[in-house]
XYZ file of C-alpha atoms in Angstrom:
626
model
C 10.502 -69.180 -102.213
C 7.852 -65.579 -102.990
C 10.085 -62.457 -103.043
C 6.700 -60.492 -103.997
C 6.428 -57.754 -101.500
C 2.496 -58.253 -99.802
C -0.075 -56.044 -100.153
C 0.251 -53.741 -97.432
C -2.198 -53.833 -94.994
C -5.607 -51.419 -95.324
C -6.232 -49.250 -92.713
C -8.736 -48.998 -90.123
C -11.553 -47.061 -90.820
C -11.656 -44.194 -88.889
C -13.818 -44.477 -85.747
C -17.275 -41.567 -85.960
C -16.731 -39.296 -83.401
C -18.322 -36.265 -82.366
C -16.765 -33.146 -83.378
C -16.763 -29.154 -82.376
C -14.648 -26.919 -83.082
C -12.054 -25.564 -80.023
C -12.622 -22.413 -78.924
C -9.737 -19.554 -78.953
C -7.281 -20.305 -75.762
C -7.523 -17.098 -73.759
C -6.264 -16.680 -70.369
C -5.420 -12.732 -68.438
C -2.382 -15.182 -66.568
C -0.769 -15.131 -70.006
C 1.692 -18.089 -70.717
C 3.629 -19.899 -68.552
C 6.730 -22.185 -69.672
C 7.145 -21.048 -73.136
C 9.838 -18.911 -73.071
C 7.875 -15.305 -73.267
C 6.027 -16.342 -76.037
C 2.185 -15.743 -76.387
C 0.423 -18.824 -77.780
C -2.925 -19.729 -80.343
C -4.841 -22.506 -80.877
C -3.320 -22.708 -84.482
C -0.024 -22.783 -83.386
C -0.770 -26.437 -82.117
C -2.628 -27.474 -85.889
C -0.986 -30.444 -86.523
C -0.793 -31.755 -83.671
C -3.014 -33.713 -80.815
C -4.042 -30.965 -78.016
C -4.759 -32.562 -74.771
C -6.251 -29.334 -72.743
C -5.612 -30.597 -68.680
C -7.954 -27.800 -66.694
C -6.351 -27.702 -63.321
C -5.582 -25.450 -59.897
C -2.798 -26.119 -57.815
C -4.926 -26.686 -54.520
C -6.546 -29.982 -55.770
C -4.775 -32.996 -54.983
C -6.806 -34.785 -57.762
C -5.256 -32.474 -60.550
C -1.953 -32.678 -58.891
C -2.930 -37.060 -59.513
C -3.294 -36.095 -63.177
C -0.088 -34.656 -63.861
C 1.622 -37.695 -62.869
C -0.771 -40.099 -64.678
C 0.459 -37.683 -67.678
C 3.685 -38.324 -67.457
C 4.501 -41.377 -69.057
C 1.908 -40.317 -71.929
C 3.973 -36.833 -72.488
C 7.647 -38.350 -72.963
C 6.365 -41.392 -75.471
C 4.535 -39.389 -77.423
C 6.204 -35.831 -77.573
C 6.515 -35.254 -80.880
C 2.913 -35.558 -81.682
C 1.240 -34.659 -78.553
C 1.147 -31.338 -76.679
C -0.496 -30.995 -73.286
C -0.870 -27.536 -72.276
C -2.259 -26.909 -68.692
C -4.940 -23.937 -68.329
C -5.287 -23.270 -65.059
C -8.119 -22.323 -63.735
C -8.035 -21.290 -59.396
C -10.772 -21.555 -56.912
C -9.197 -19.747 -54.358
C -8.196 -16.278 -54.713
C -4.380 -16.679 -54.108
C -4.723 -18.907 -56.916
C -5.203 -16.152 -59.135
C -1.946 -14.839 -58.854
C 0.509 -15.152 -61.396
C 3.200 -15.975 -59.493
C 1.922 -17.920 -57.411
C 0.627 -20.281 -60.153
C 4.274 -19.692 -61.304
C 5.432 -21.141 -58.276
C 3.518 -24.043 -59.078
C 5.072 -24.811 -62.140
C 8.258 -25.492 -60.556
C 6.910 -26.905 -57.562
C 5.160 -29.622 -58.993
C 8.053 -30.191 -62.097
C 4.728 -29.275 -65.194
C 6.969 -29.609 -68.506
C 4.503 -27.877 -71.056
C 2.959 -24.644 -70.965
C 0.824 -23.465 -68.929
C -2.206 -20.686 -69.881
C -2.625 -18.998 -66.655
C -6.093 -17.881 -67.021
C -7.693 -16.125 -63.469
C -10.907 -15.450 -64.535
C -12.116 -18.556 -66.033
C -12.538 -17.262 -69.231
C -11.087 -20.308 -71.006
C -13.013 -22.610 -68.488
C -16.440 -21.384 -69.387
C -15.235 -21.366 -73.255
C -15.254 -25.220 -73.065
C -18.235 -25.632 -70.529
C -15.677 -27.121 -67.466
C -17.588 -27.634 -64.765
C -14.770 -29.912 -62.578
C -11.648 -29.786 -61.208
C -9.417 -31.671 -63.082
C -10.843 -32.244 -66.685
C -8.839 -32.981 -69.722
C -10.542 -32.238 -73.390
C -8.664 -33.983 -76.619
C -8.792 -31.733 -79.830
C -7.545 -33.261 -82.895
C -4.845 -31.773 -85.315
C -7.060 -29.698 -87.123
C -8.479 -28.820 -84.187
C -11.466 -30.322 -83.149
C -12.712 -31.276 -79.366
C -13.259 -35.080 -80.327
C -12.853 -36.078 -76.358
C -13.625 -34.631 -72.542
C -12.812 -36.733 -69.308
C -13.128 -35.423 -66.146
C -11.170 -36.733 -63.027
C -9.012 -39.260 -62.529
C -7.731 -42.454 -64.327
C -8.276 -41.424 -68.067
C -4.619 -42.196 -68.876
C -5.023 -45.204 -70.343
C -7.860 -44.175 -72.700
C -6.168 -40.987 -74.047
C -2.956 -43.394 -74.257
C -5.577 -45.680 -76.749
C -7.143 -42.175 -78.487
C -4.189 -40.592 -78.968
C -2.602 -43.295 -81.354
C -5.503 -43.514 -83.380
C -5.334 -39.777 -83.801
C -1.702 -40.188 -85.340
C -2.545 -43.355 -87.559
C -5.808 -41.178 -88.486
C -4.181 -37.702 -89.506
C -0.978 -39.617 -90.579
C -2.571 -41.070 -93.371
C -4.801 -38.038 -93.600
C -1.829 -35.929 -93.650
C -2.583 -33.775 -91.266
C -0.019 -34.507 -88.651
C 3.116 -32.375 -88.061
C 6.110 -33.848 -86.366
C 8.254 -31.728 -84.432
C 9.466 -30.641 -81.187
C 6.996 -29.161 -78.868
C 6.961 -25.517 -77.709
C 8.229 -26.293 -74.428
C 10.846 -24.140 -72.818
C 12.259 -25.046 -69.473
C 12.731 -21.933 -66.926
C 16.413 -21.543 -65.443
C 16.749 -22.910 -62.438
C 17.496 -21.622 -59.165
C 19.904 -22.657 -56.397
C 18.692 -22.594 -53.020
C 19.539 -25.480 -50.129
C 15.910 -25.939 -49.721
C 12.934 -25.706 -52.719
C 9.074 -25.682 -51.873
C 9.728 -27.485 -48.655
C 6.646 -29.107 -47.111
C 6.774 -30.128 -43.809
C 9.426 -30.305 -40.699
C 10.374 -32.338 -37.803
C 12.300 -30.915 -34.473
C 15.403 -33.760 -33.843
C 16.630 -34.556 -30.340
C 19.558 -33.080 -31.403
C 18.218 -29.931 -31.653
C 18.188 -29.465 -35.572
C 14.654 -30.398 -37.763
C 14.719 -32.866 -40.061
C 12.757 -30.975 -43.533
C 10.761 -32.527 -46.687
C 12.293 -30.710 -49.320
C 9.747 -31.858 -51.757
C 10.158 -30.452 -55.074
C 13.742 -32.379 -54.695
C 12.916 -35.287 -53.938
C 14.647 -35.238 -50.453
C 14.944 -34.749 -47.321
C 17.237 -32.313 -45.477
C 18.525 -32.267 -42.165
C 19.468 -29.004 -40.482
C 21.417 -27.734 -37.921
C 19.583 -25.829 -34.753
C 19.972 -22.296 -36.895
C 17.694 -23.668 -39.511
C 19.787 -22.733 -42.362
C 22.634 -25.116 -42.192
C 22.853 -28.257 -43.923
C 23.763 -31.319 -41.994
C 22.449 -33.767 -44.403
C 20.654 -35.043 -47.132
C 18.585 -37.993 -47.403
C 17.827 -39.080 -51.161
C 19.310 -38.258 -54.430
C 16.950 -35.949 -55.345
C 16.083 -37.660 -58.437
C 12.159 -39.365 -57.775
C 11.696 -42.226 -57.487
C 10.542 -45.326 -54.767
C 14.374 -46.649 -54.312
C 15.286 -48.354 -50.453
C 18.535 -48.039 -48.627
C 20.717 -45.839 -47.037
C 21.047 -42.764 -47.402
C 22.679 -41.494 -50.705
C 20.719 -44.045 -52.895
C 17.328 -43.781 -51.845
C 14.784 -42.245 -53.563
C 11.898 -40.528 -52.876
C 8.558 -38.557 -55.016
C 7.328 -35.324 -53.745
C 7.509 -36.294 -49.451
C 5.607 -33.887 -47.449
C 4.892 -34.806 -43.807
C 7.258 -36.115 -40.628
C 6.718 -37.787 -37.868
C 8.699 -39.588 -35.175
C 8.009 -43.150 -33.938
C 8.826 -44.393 -30.493
C 11.695 -46.780 -31.387
C 13.428 -43.118 -33.008
C 12.514 -43.240 -36.383
C 11.573 -40.929 -38.470
C 7.695 -41.311 -41.064
C 7.940 -40.321 -44.076
C 4.858 -39.008 -45.970
C 5.526 -40.136 -49.722
C 2.841 -38.332 -51.044
C 3.163 -39.414 -54.686
C 4.760 -42.730 -54.211
C 1.435 -43.592 -52.112
C 3.650 -45.107 -49.490
C 4.876 -44.323 -46.180
C 8.429 -44.833 -45.804
C 11.073 -44.878 -42.739
C 14.588 -43.010 -42.006
C 16.452 -44.395 -39.387
C 18.735 -40.997 -37.887
C 21.301 -43.446 -36.136
C 22.129 -45.858 -39.445
C 20.528 -43.115 -42.939
C 18.876 -46.061 -44.142
C 15.129 -45.626 -45.905
C 12.961 -48.789 -45.943
C 9.542 -48.645 -47.289
C 6.674 -49.617 -44.573
C 3.413 -49.129 -45.826
C 2.112 -48.216 -48.988
C 2.307 -50.568 -52.934
C 4.087 -47.554 -55.101
C 0.693 -47.436 -56.454
C -2.929 -45.394 -56.139
C -5.575 -46.275 -54.201
C -9.114 -46.527 -56.080
C -12.706 -47.361 -55.005
C -13.359 -51.187 -54.842
C -9.486 -51.818 -53.207
C -8.679 -53.255 -49.818
C -8.721 -50.413 -46.862
C -7.493 -52.332 -44.273
C -5.118 -55.008 -43.892
C -0.917 -55.868 -44.203
C 0.670 -52.059 -44.626
C 2.940 -53.294 -47.986
C 0.197 -55.021 -49.113
C -2.588 -52.117 -49.536
C -2.882 -49.437 -51.808
C -2.664 -45.689 -50.452
C -3.589 -42.370 -51.867
C -1.363 -39.724 -51.585
C -0.383 -39.543 -48.093
C 0.356 -35.782 -47.226
C 0.854 -35.780 -42.888
C 1.626 -37.892 -40.108
C 1.317 -37.843 -36.997
C 1.608 -40.678 -33.060
C -2.092 -39.728 -31.764
C -3.587 -42.560 -29.946
C -1.030 -45.555 -30.150
C -1.163 -45.340 -32.956
C 0.544 -43.337 -36.674
C -2.068 -41.433 -38.307
C -2.288 -40.432 -41.626
C -3.510 -37.300 -43.303
C -4.875 -39.465 -46.673
C -5.850 -36.447 -48.781
C -6.108 -37.888 -52.178
C -9.090 -39.371 -50.784
C -10.075 -37.317 -48.442
C -9.746 -39.754 -45.247
C -7.498 -40.289 -42.207
C -6.517 -43.659 -41.908
C -3.712 -45.076 -39.320
C -0.587 -47.260 -39.722
C 0.177 -49.697 -36.630
C 3.955 -50.384 -36.872
C 3.634 -53.359 -33.939
C 1.233 -55.505 -36.590
C 2.491 -54.382 -39.105
C -1.225 -53.527 -40.020
C -3.119 -49.752 -42.189
C -6.607 -49.764 -42.044
C -9.414 -46.614 -42.733
C -10.297 -44.777 -39.497
C -12.194 -41.495 -40.453
C -14.070 -40.861 -44.039
C -16.161 -42.439 -46.080
C -13.948 -40.386 -49.508
C -16.772 -38.643 -50.121
C -15.051 -34.799 -50.109
C -16.925 -32.426 -48.092
C -17.338 -30.916 -44.224
C -19.439 -33.190 -41.975
C -18.847 -33.585 -38.466
C -19.869 -37.067 -36.466
C -19.122 -40.688 -36.118
C -15.713 -41.443 -37.297
C -16.472 -43.781 -40.387
C -20.054 -41.234 -41.356
C -17.518 -38.179 -41.686
C -15.830 -36.075 -44.454
C -13.010 -34.526 -44.856
C -11.338 -32.219 -47.846
C -7.803 -33.285 -48.873
C -6.633 -33.110 -45.146
C -2.932 -31.760 -45.231
C -1.727 -31.408 -41.975
C -2.119 -33.375 -38.580
C -1.423 -32.234 -34.539
C -1.895 -34.517 -31.758
C -2.093 -32.547 -28.200
C -3.656 -34.368 -25.089
C -7.369 -35.964 -26.297
C -6.849 -34.639 -29.329
C -6.463 -34.994 -33.016
C -6.086 -32.027 -34.958
C -6.165 -31.763 -38.708
C -5.687 -29.022 -41.563
C -8.894 -29.858 -44.141
C -7.404 -27.537 -46.688
C -10.024 -27.608 -49.337
C -12.749 -26.846 -46.956
C -10.377 -23.703 -45.308
C -11.117 -25.359 -41.850
C -9.123 -27.207 -38.528
C -10.847 -29.642 -37.060
C -10.336 -32.412 -34.758
C -10.605 -36.278 -33.847
C -11.338 -37.766 -30.388
C -12.439 -40.262 -28.875
C -16.049 -40.524 -28.793
C -18.424 -40.595 -25.075
C -18.387 -43.204 -23.604
C -16.850 -45.368 -26.794
C -15.061 -48.366 -26.577
C -11.279 -48.211 -27.591
C -11.878 -47.596 -31.475
C -14.843 -45.615 -31.110
C -14.021 -41.864 -32.633
C -16.131 -38.413 -33.403
C -14.907 -35.526 -35.903
C -15.502 -32.123 -34.900
C -15.229 -29.000 -36.816
C -13.550 -25.669 -35.017
C -13.246 -23.334 -37.785
C -14.528 -23.794 -41.614
C -17.978 -24.196 -42.907
C -17.339 -25.749 -46.717
C -16.216 -25.865 -49.652
C -16.443 -22.125 -51.511
C -16.502 -20.056 -48.243
C -12.787 -18.933 -47.035
C -10.628 -15.638 -46.939
C -8.869 -14.045 -43.377
C -11.223 -13.218 -40.880
C -10.845 -13.295 -37.454
C -13.123 -13.191 -34.477
C -15.514 -15.679 -32.926
C -14.664 -19.686 -34.789
C -18.437 -19.612 -35.963
C -17.541 -16.524 -38.165
C -13.788 -16.732 -38.338
C -11.929 -17.752 -42.090
C -9.101 -19.437 -43.288
C -7.927 -20.091 -46.470
C -6.707 -22.870 -48.251
C -4.464 -24.083 -44.871
C -2.142 -26.985 -45.386
C -0.477 -27.306 -41.424
C -1.657 -27.413 -37.559
C 0.860 -27.246 -34.614
C -0.138 -27.532 -30.311
C 1.003 -24.684 -28.805
C 2.293 -24.926 -24.901
C -0.658 -23.148 -23.776
C -3.130 -25.172 -25.630
C -3.814 -23.564 -28.377
C -3.499 -24.384 -31.632
C -1.437 -22.194 -34.350
C -2.327 -22.742 -38.032
C -0.291 -22.583 -41.463
C -2.830 -20.708 -42.834
C -1.028 -21.001 -46.415
C -3.100 -19.389 -48.956
C -3.118 -15.813 -46.419
C 0.495 -16.396 -46.314
C -0.199 -15.738 -42.455
C -0.100 -18.083 -38.630
C -3.253 -18.024 -37.115
C -4.076 -19.442 -33.865
C -7.288 -20.976 -32.686
C -8.118 -21.413 -28.772
C -9.987 -24.107 -27.789
C -10.657 -22.309 -24.768
C -11.881 -18.959 -25.816
C -13.563 -20.155 -29.712
C -11.728 -17.191 -30.923
C -9.508 -17.266 -33.908
C -6.721 -14.780 -34.122
C -3.711 -13.748 -36.577
C 0.296 -14.184 -35.173
C 2.139 -13.044 -38.393
C 1.384 -12.216 -42.033
C 3.773 -11.345 -44.683
C 4.617 -15.381 -45.004
C 4.735 -16.725 -48.726
C 2.726 -19.973 -48.454
C 3.284 -21.089 -44.911
C 2.775 -25.146 -45.106
C 3.912 -26.389 -41.566
C 5.249 -24.981 -38.692
C 6.892 -26.684 -35.587
C 7.641 -24.923 -31.504
C 11.031 -24.216 -31.019
C 12.458 -23.274 -27.526
C 12.038 -19.358 -27.941
C 9.117 -19.421 -30.235
C 8.210 -20.767 -33.460
C 9.522 -22.218 -37.020
C 7.497 -21.991 -39.985
C 7.709 -22.974 -43.181
C 7.387 -20.826 -45.790
C 7.580 -23.268 -48.844
C 7.471 -20.163 -51.750
C 10.377 -18.380 -49.951
C 11.937 -22.225 -49.769
C 13.138 -21.296 -45.923
C 12.692 -22.299 -42.315
C 11.579 -18.620 -40.553
C 11.887 -18.581 -36.408
C 9.538 -16.421 -34.611
C 8.698 -15.130 -31.565
C 5.148 -15.925 -30.559
C 3.338 -12.336 -30.172
C 2.066 -11.261 -26.825
C -1.146 -9.478 -28.861
C -2.047 -10.355 -32.010
C -1.754 -8.562 -35.275
C -4.643 -6.951 -36.213
C -5.636 -7.615 -39.990
C -8.748 -6.265 -42.297
C -10.698 -9.063 -42.364
C -12.005 -10.124 -46.444
C -14.497 -12.742 -47.237
C -14.374 -15.030 -50.166
C -16.794 -17.646 -52.511
C -15.932 -19.678 -55.112
C -15.156 -17.465 -59.078
C -17.263 -20.328 -59.947
C -20.716 -19.187 -61.872
C -23.660 -20.986 -60.115
C -24.951 -23.488 -63.287
C -28.753 -21.872 -63.660
C -31.660 -24.894 -63.252
C -35.211 -24.848 -63.371
C -37.313 -25.335 -60.200
C -39.299 -29.273 -60.102
C -37.501 -32.408 -61.773
C -34.056 -31.993 -62.846
C -31.705 -34.415 -65.284
C -28.868 -35.487 -64.155
C -26.937 -37.637 -66.563
C -23.129 -38.109 -65.752
C -21.673 -38.952 -69.646
C -19.963 -42.140 -70.075
C -18.290 -43.862 -72.760
C -16.447 -46.471 -72.195
C -12.770 -46.173 -74.453
C -11.814 -47.671 -77.305
C -11.843 -51.522 -77.190
C -13.372 -51.241 -73.218
C -16.424 -52.284 -72.419
C -18.845 -52.184 -69.230
C -18.051 -55.301 -67.425
C -21.142 -56.578 -66.028
C -20.249 -60.264 -64.995
C -19.858 -59.744 -61.187
C -22.712 -57.041 -61.052
C -23.259 -52.814 -61.855
C -19.594 -51.816 -62.948
C -20.511 -47.890 -61.980
C -22.359 -46.303 -58.847
C -23.485 -42.674 -58.365
C -24.013 -41.127 -55.641
C -25.354 -37.692 -55.021
C -26.491 -35.028 -51.988
C -26.538 -31.175 -51.879
C -25.800 -28.410 -48.962
C -27.702 -27.846 -47.689
C -29.538 -31.072 -47.553
C -33.154 -29.297 -47.853
C -32.281 -28.639 -51.508
C -33.287 -32.182 -52.675
C -36.845 -33.834 -51.905
C -35.884 -36.711 -53.696
C -32.832 -37.951 -55.604
C -30.120 -38.045 -52.814
C -27.852 -41.501 -51.768
C -26.449 -43.715 -53.699
C -27.116 -46.425 -57.043
C -25.746 -47.758 -59.612
C -27.700 -45.884 -62.832
C -25.236 -43.062 -63.997
C -28.693 -41.152 -64.405
C -31.301 -39.750 -62.200
C -34.333 -37.129 -61.651
C -33.447 -35.084 -59.015
C -36.621 -33.666 -57.422
C -35.766 -30.271 -55.752
C -37.278 -28.302 -52.578
C -39.732 -25.596 -52.927
C -38.128 -22.933 -51.129
C -34.916 -23.717 -51.612
C -33.333 -21.162 -54.537
C -29.744 -21.671 -54.184
C -27.433 -24.706 -52.993
C -24.412 -26.955 -53.895
C -25.066 -30.015 -55.621
C -22.442 -33.324 -54.725
C -22.138 -35.949 -57.299
C -19.716 -38.483 -57.362
C -19.576 -40.947 -60.039
C -17.495 -43.883 -60.572
C -17.806 -46.631 -63.815
C -14.512 -49.668 -64.479
C -14.390 -50.949 -68.240
C -12.269 -53.225 -69.083
C -11.332 -55.012 -72.163
C -13.296 -55.827 -74.687
C -11.794 -59.401 -75.809
C -14.226 -62.335 -74.969
C -10.904 -64.585 -75.573
C -9.400 -63.004 -72.324
C -10.691 -64.576 -69.442
C -8.825 -61.619 -67.723
C -9.304 -59.030 -68.742
C -7.544 -55.714 -67.976
C -9.890 -53.187 -65.805
C -9.576 -49.479 -65.738
C -11.601 -47.360 -62.690
C -12.850 -43.634 -63.888
C -14.220 -41.436 -61.016
C -14.556 -38.007 -60.151
C -16.333 -35.847 -57.389
C -18.301 -32.776 -58.118
C -19.450 -29.724 -56.082
C -21.792 -28.022 -58.754
C -22.837 -24.932 -57.383
C -26.550 -24.393 -58.507
C -29.335 -21.778 -58.768
C -33.390 -22.252 -59.241
C -34.381 -19.870 -62.190
C -37.405 -19.377 -64.150
C -36.284 -20.679 -67.555
C -33.064 -22.840 -65.363
C -32.010 -25.710 -67.406
C -33.772 -28.726 -66.775
C -31.225 -31.129 -67.654
C -27.848 -31.561 -65.852
C -24.993 -33.228 -67.974
C -21.362 -34.214 -66.181
C -19.141 -35.289 -68.283
C -17.151 -38.169 -67.031
C -15.209 -39.886 -69.937
C -16.724 -39.563 -74.159
C -18.176 -36.480 -75.679
C -22.237 -35.201 -74.144
C -23.829 -35.780 -77.554
C -27.285 -33.658 -76.683
C -25.043 -30.733 -76.132
C -22.529 -31.260 -79.097
C -25.845 -31.403 -82.022
C -24.562 -34.996 -82.720
């Protein structure tokens, strides 16, 4: 027997990376979740720092918050995540709204409120969400845009831990996160409401991961459904678990369908028995390439936000993929009903239409009304004239696109909303709109084509239901239901119009080289055994901006030819790459999908850029000078 100690295994040589010194963190709104302390980049020295550039309207940003939870917990003593809140909408620059969002979405790390996009610009960020990894010595070592990067970042974090432990530059210990004091309220950031046959209301108590039945007064709690802990558990009301539930709808048989948003599932609650069951979804998020129809329990969903019974089936506002799906309870199946997964505002046949985070649904006769939040639009679905049973078309009543919003009444083609989350059919044939970021209840009348304001001074209204003597509004940021009488005359509001604060990228005329930067994570490679594993889709608003280069392809770089005479617009770029474990001995390597959509405002100017790099994963070495 040899008692000699074995020779130590030499540590692997650190992987060579492009490194760029990280700029300082600045934001006029200050810090949240730090106990009132202002932080500087130097405060994170010795830790791996992950900057999460997000904005609370963005469902993809919410997906990333969920992706990072496990990594954040596992590496709590060596990794600090800092959210850099970078607003798109005017309302998102309101500091209290950011504070509310941090609580609403259970963000358990420091957040820098950057209402003027100062840090966003310093880090040359182009999309929500974007993750930037900074090593313990203060150098940027990776950047990732979009979703699906948690596995790659976890691998990089482990490499950085080993590398900097060996160098003596790793510092372990508690991070700077200080949780806020809890506040006692019956509801906490409720999402949607449903009138019950009893005269009461069922409310999705979103931040507390539960449903609450209220009496007819809209205040008295009758019962709670769910333990209040995040999870996906079926069974009796006192043991069931949800994860940020939102939309509610009654099925013909009397059960309530719940859009269990962060569980990516549809659940049912039976008021007669108190039982909760899962009827659609696997608990996993849908990714490009996954099945889009089939047995409901076998198909992945993506952040279902609202549900409504229309045309003999349950329609689902699938906010996470910018589509509408349907669920057939008789057959037990789900499938895509409208939308392509491209984010934007395009009308037409349902299978060609574009949505942008549809978040509210309401059936009224032969129309299904849709609150399309990211385009600040109200749209509807109806059967195509002369079409067979499956033929539907999508139309827009109010809204023009991703970047224009505000509060303006009048003819629908000129009216403006700001990120509406709810829409409600009114008895007179008009629809009420929960104009969430304008803190208002609006009305659109199809008969006159006019938009008006019914009420103001509502705090982030997210849904409304018709009651006997008026309308009951879910005031999400006031944690309550508010009963209103519908006024005979509209409220007069001074008109305002806004565009997103993002500055346009100045580009040269002629040919623009578009390059999506993607570097497979360590230990992985692009797997081309079954064909290309990358996808690039390009379009423009207005379409006349591009003379050549639009459409789909498999190369992540492309020459775009800009048309003469069009000097500004938006480039819509959607990229996807699938990387798999690089192990020849493994016949079935684990694969991971990375994807992101960019909407890049551009302006053609003399001396503008001839190259447009968009980082999907890795580092733009041309820009880094590596």
